[in-house]
Amino acid sequence: MPTLAELERDALACARCPLSRGRTNVVFGVGDPNADIMFVGEGPGQQEDLKGEPFVGRSGQLLDRLMAEEIGIGRDEVYIANVVKCRPPGNRDPMPDEIASCRPFLEQQIDVIGPKVIVTLGNFASKLLLDTTEGITKLRGKVYPYRDRVIVPTYHPSAALRGGGGAVLAGMRADFVRAKEQLA
Ligand code: URA
């Protein structure tokens, strides 16, 4: 198995898909390489692309807050990555071929880090790792086996920021508690 540093080095040089041509930085992932819990988002936005770090914008602030309030952990104690490691232009959705090109990086990150629990944030991460076309509203609220660990799918923080009458945020809080229970 490669080390996380070797994987990151490969990702930093990656030109497997067209997203590589528009990036400022590859956003490989951050956090504890031995984390018990890993969060997987969709792809870098503008601020993440500029900084080379996932979830540093408004969605990231909400993610940090929910981790602290519902799980009692900080960003340094978890690992955070995305489905695609380079920013889709204009924050459009990542395309199927881009997701397919980047997928081995995420799968190897999961294998190397070996978290007990993976929280998938939103449709892209949830559908990819659960290998389903079912949407996040149907998927969330349950715990799914994934190899010898579990996946807890939840909404993307940007969905909570867009509103939804508080129901999305309440659902996320419940899912984060669900993830914490799996850590015990
Ligand atoms: N949204 C994501 O899905 N990932 C990030 O890193 C930032 C925003």
Short mmCIF file of C-alpha atoms and ligand atoms in Angstrom, two decimals:
data_model
loop_
_atom_site.label_atom_id
_atom_site.label_comp_id
_atom_site.label_asym_id
_atom_site.label_seq_id
_atom_site.Cartn_x
_atom_site.Cartn_y
_atom_site.Cartn_z
CA MET A 1 0.00 0.00 0.00
CA PRO A 2 1.33 3.48 -0.78
CA THR A 3 1.76 5.97 2.05
CA LEU A 4 -0.48 9.00 2.30
CA ALA A 5 2.50 11.18 1.37
CA GLU A 6 3.13 9.09 -1.77
CA LEU A 7 -0.53 9.36 -2.75
CA GLU A 8 -0.46 13.10 -2.20
CA ARG A 9 2.67 13.44 -4.32
CA ASP A 10 0.91 11.58 -7.16
CA ALA A 11 -2.20 13.73 -6.80
CA LEU A 12 -0.16 16.95 -6.91
CA ALA A 13 1.24 15.88 -10.29
CA CYS A 14 -2.04 14.47 -11.62
CA ALA A 15 -3.24 15.41 -15.10
CA ARG A 16 -5.74 12.56 -15.57
CA CYS A 17 -8.67 14.87 -16.23
CA PRO A 18 -9.31 18.39 -17.57
CA LEU A 19 -9.87 19.82 -14.07
CA SER A 20 -6.10 19.71 -13.63
CA ARG A 21 -5.71 22.50 -16.19
CA GLY A 22 -7.81 25.04 -14.30
CA ARG A 23 -6.57 24.47 -10.79
CA THR A 24 -4.48 26.77 -8.62
CA ASN A 25 -3.83 23.98 -6.12
CA VAL A 26 -4.67 20.31 -5.82
CA VAL A 27 -6.82 19.93 -2.71
CA PHE A 28 -5.74 16.48 -1.60
CA GLY A 29 -7.02 16.36 1.99
CA VAL A 30 -6.10 17.41 5.52
CA GLY A 31 -6.12 16.10 9.03
CA ASP A 32 -4.99 13.16 11.12
CA PRO A 33 -3.64 10.37 8.89
CA ASN A 34 -4.79 7.89 11.56
CA ALA A 35 -8.23 9.42 12.09
CA ASP A 36 -11.14 7.22 13.18
CA ILE A 37 -13.52 9.47 11.32
CA MET A 38 -13.25 10.85 7.82
CA PHE A 39 -15.46 13.40 6.07
CA VAL A 40 -15.82 13.36 2.29
CA GLY A 41 -17.19 16.36 0.40
CA GLU A 42 -17.76 17.01 -3.28
CA GLY A 43 -14.92 19.11 -4.60
CA PRO A 44 -12.95 22.26 -3.86
CA GLY A 45 -14.55 25.67 -4.25
CA GLN A 46 -12.73 28.90 -4.96
CA GLN A 47 -11.26 29.38 -1.50
CA GLU A 48 -10.20 25.76 -1.25
CA ASP A 49 -8.51 25.98 -4.66
CA LEU A 50 -6.62 29.09 -3.57
CA LYS A 51 -5.54 27.61 -0.24
CA GLY A 52 -5.06 23.97 -1.21
CA GLU A 53 -7.14 22.85 1.76
CA PRO A 54 -10.66 21.38 1.82
CA PHE A 55 -13.62 23.09 3.49
CA VAL A 56 -12.05 26.44 4.37
CA GLY A 57 -15.00 28.57 3.19
CA ARG A 58 -18.49 29.00 4.67
CA SER A 59 -19.35 25.31 4.29
CA GLY A 60 -16.18 24.48 6.16
CA GLN A 61 -17.05 26.80 9.02
CA LEU A 62 -20.36 25.00 9.41
CA LEU A 63 -18.64 21.63 9.18
CA ASP A 64 -16.18 22.66 11.93
CA ARG A 65 -19.06 23.85 14.10
CA LEU A 66 -21.08 20.65 13.72
CA MET A 67 -18.02 18.49 14.40
CA ALA A 68 -17.36 20.43 17.60
CA GLU A 69 -20.96 20.64 18.80
CA GLU A 70 -22.21 17.16 17.95
CA ILE A 71 -19.08 14.99 18.03
CA GLY A 72 -16.79 17.01 20.28
CA ILE A 73 -13.83 16.88 17.89
CA GLY A 74 -11.76 19.38 15.98
CA ARG A 75 -10.49 19.47 12.41
CA ASP A 76 -7.05 18.17 13.52
CA GLU A 77 -8.56 14.96 14.88
CA VAL A 78 -10.41 13.95 11.71
CA TYR A 79 -9.46 13.60 8.06
CA ILE A 80 -11.25 15.68 5.43
CA ALA A 81 -11.16 15.00 1.69
CA ASN A 82 -13.29 15.42 -1.41
CA VAL A 83 -14.52 13.27 -4.30
CA VAL A 84 -12.58 15.41 -6.79
CA LYS A 85 -9.31 17.03 -5.79
CA CYS A 86 -9.37 19.92 -8.26
CA ARG A 87 -11.92 22.72 -8.49
CA PRO A 88 -14.61 22.37 -11.15
CA PRO A 89 -14.77 25.73 -13.00
CA GLY A 90 -17.40 28.10 -11.64
CA ASN A 91 -18.23 25.54 -8.94
CA ARG A 92 -20.19 23.39 -11.39
CA ASP A 93 -20.89 19.78 -10.50
CA PRO A 94 -18.04 17.37 -11.17
CA MET A 95 -18.66 15.29 -14.31
CA PRO A 96 -18.79 11.48 -14.31
CA ASP A 97 -15.43 11.12 -16.09
CA GLU A 98 -13.77 13.53 -13.64
CA ILE A 99 -15.17 11.58 -10.70
CA ALA A 100 -14.02 8.31 -12.25
CA SER A 101 -10.49 9.68 -12.82
CA CYS A 102 -10.18 10.87 -9.25
CA ARG A 103 -11.89 7.94 -7.54
CA PRO A 104 -8.71 5.86 -6.99
CA PHE A 105 -7.23 8.69 -4.90
CA LEU A 106 -10.21 8.71 -2.56
CA GLU A 107 -10.38 4.93 -2.31
CA GLN A 108 -6.69 4.72 -1.51
CA GLN A 109 -6.97 7.54 1.04
CA ILE A 110 -9.69 5.51 2.77
CA ASP A 111 -7.58 2.34 2.68
CA VAL A 112 -4.46 4.04 4.03
CA ILE A 113 -6.16 6.11 6.73
CA GLY A 114 -8.48 3.27 7.73
CA PRO A 115 -11.20 5.28 9.48
CA LYS A 116 -13.95 3.47 11.40
CA VAL A 117 -16.58 5.89 10.13
CA ILE A 118 -16.88 7.82 6.87
CA VAL A 119 -19.35 10.71 6.81
CA THR A 120 -20.27 11.44 3.20
CA LEU A 121 -21.39 15.03 2.74
CA GLY A 122 -24.04 15.39 0.04
CA ASN A 123 -25.03 13.53 -3.09
CA PHE A 124 -21.70 13.12 -4.84
CA ALA A 125 -19.74 11.47 -2.05
CA SER A 126 -22.73 9.43 -0.85
CA LYS A 127 -23.66 8.07 -4.28
CA LEU A 128 -20.07 7.30 -5.18
CA LEU A 129 -19.11 5.40 -2.04
CA LEU A 130 -22.48 3.69 -1.58
CA ASP A 131 -22.54 2.87 -5.30
CA THR A 132 -26.14 3.97 -5.71
CA THR A 133 -28.21 6.44 -7.71
CA GLU A 134 -30.46 7.09 -4.70
CA GLY A 135 -30.42 10.73 -3.53
CA ILE A 136 -29.13 12.00 -0.20
CA THR A 137 -32.60 12.72 1.23
CA LYS A 138 -33.44 9.02 0.95
CA LEU A 139 -29.99 7.77 1.93
CA ARG A 140 -29.40 9.81 5.08
CA GLY A 141 -30.57 8.81 8.54
CA LYS A 142 -29.02 5.34 8.35
CA VAL A 143 -25.67 3.66 8.79
CA TYR A 144 -24.32 1.53 5.93
CA PRO A 145 -21.57 -1.11 5.98
CA TYR A 146 -18.62 -0.25 3.73
CA ARG A 147 -15.82 -2.80 3.49
CA ASP A 148 -14.87 -3.24 7.17
CA ARG A 149 -16.12 0.19 8.23
CA VAL A 150 -19.34 2.17 8.05
CA ILE A 151 -20.67 5.09 6.06
CA VAL A 152 -22.99 7.70 7.57
CA PRO A 153 -24.38 9.79 4.71
CA THR A 154 -25.62 13.29 5.39
CA TYR A 155 -26.45 16.51 3.60
CA HIS A 156 -23.72 18.75 2.25
CA PRO A 157 -23.19 21.78 4.56
CA SER A 158 -23.98 24.08 1.62
CA ALA A 159 -27.53 22.66 1.61
CA ALA A 160 -27.94 23.74 5.24
CA LEU A 161 -26.51 27.18 4.38
CA ARG A 162 -29.07 27.54 1.58
CA GLY A 163 -31.85 27.22 4.16
CA GLY A 164 -34.45 24.49 4.15
CA GLY A 165 -36.32 25.77 7.20
CA GLY A 166 -33.78 24.30 9.60
CA ALA A 167 -34.73 20.73 8.68
CA VAL A 168 -31.50 20.16 6.78
CA LEU A 169 -29.39 21.40 9.68
CA ALA A 170 -31.39 19.30 12.16
CA GLY A 171 -30.87 16.27 9.92
CA MET A 172 -27.14 16.94 9.78
CA ARG A 173 -26.94 17.25 13.56
CA ALA A 174 -28.74 13.90 13.96
CA ASP A 175 -26.40 12.28 11.42
CA PHE A 176 -23.31 13.62 13.20
CA VAL A 177 -24.61 12.12 16.46
CA ARG A 178 -25.14 8.86 14.54
CA ALA A 179 -21.51 9.02 13.39
CA LYS A 180 -20.32 9.64 16.95
CA GLU A 181 -22.20 6.57 18.16
CA GLN A 182 -20.33 4.50 15.59
CA LEU A 183 -17.01 5.64 17.02
CA ALA A 184 -17.74 4.14 20.44
N1 URA B 1 -17.46 21.97 -0.71
C1 URA B 1 -16.94 20.73 -0.82
O1 URA B 1 -17.62 19.78 -1.17
N2 URA B 1 -15.66 20.58 -0.55
C2 URA B 1 -14.87 21.57 -0.15
O2 URA B 1 -13.71 21.32 0.09
C3 URA B 1 -15.44 22.85 -0.02
C4 URA B 1 -16.73 23.03 -0.31
#
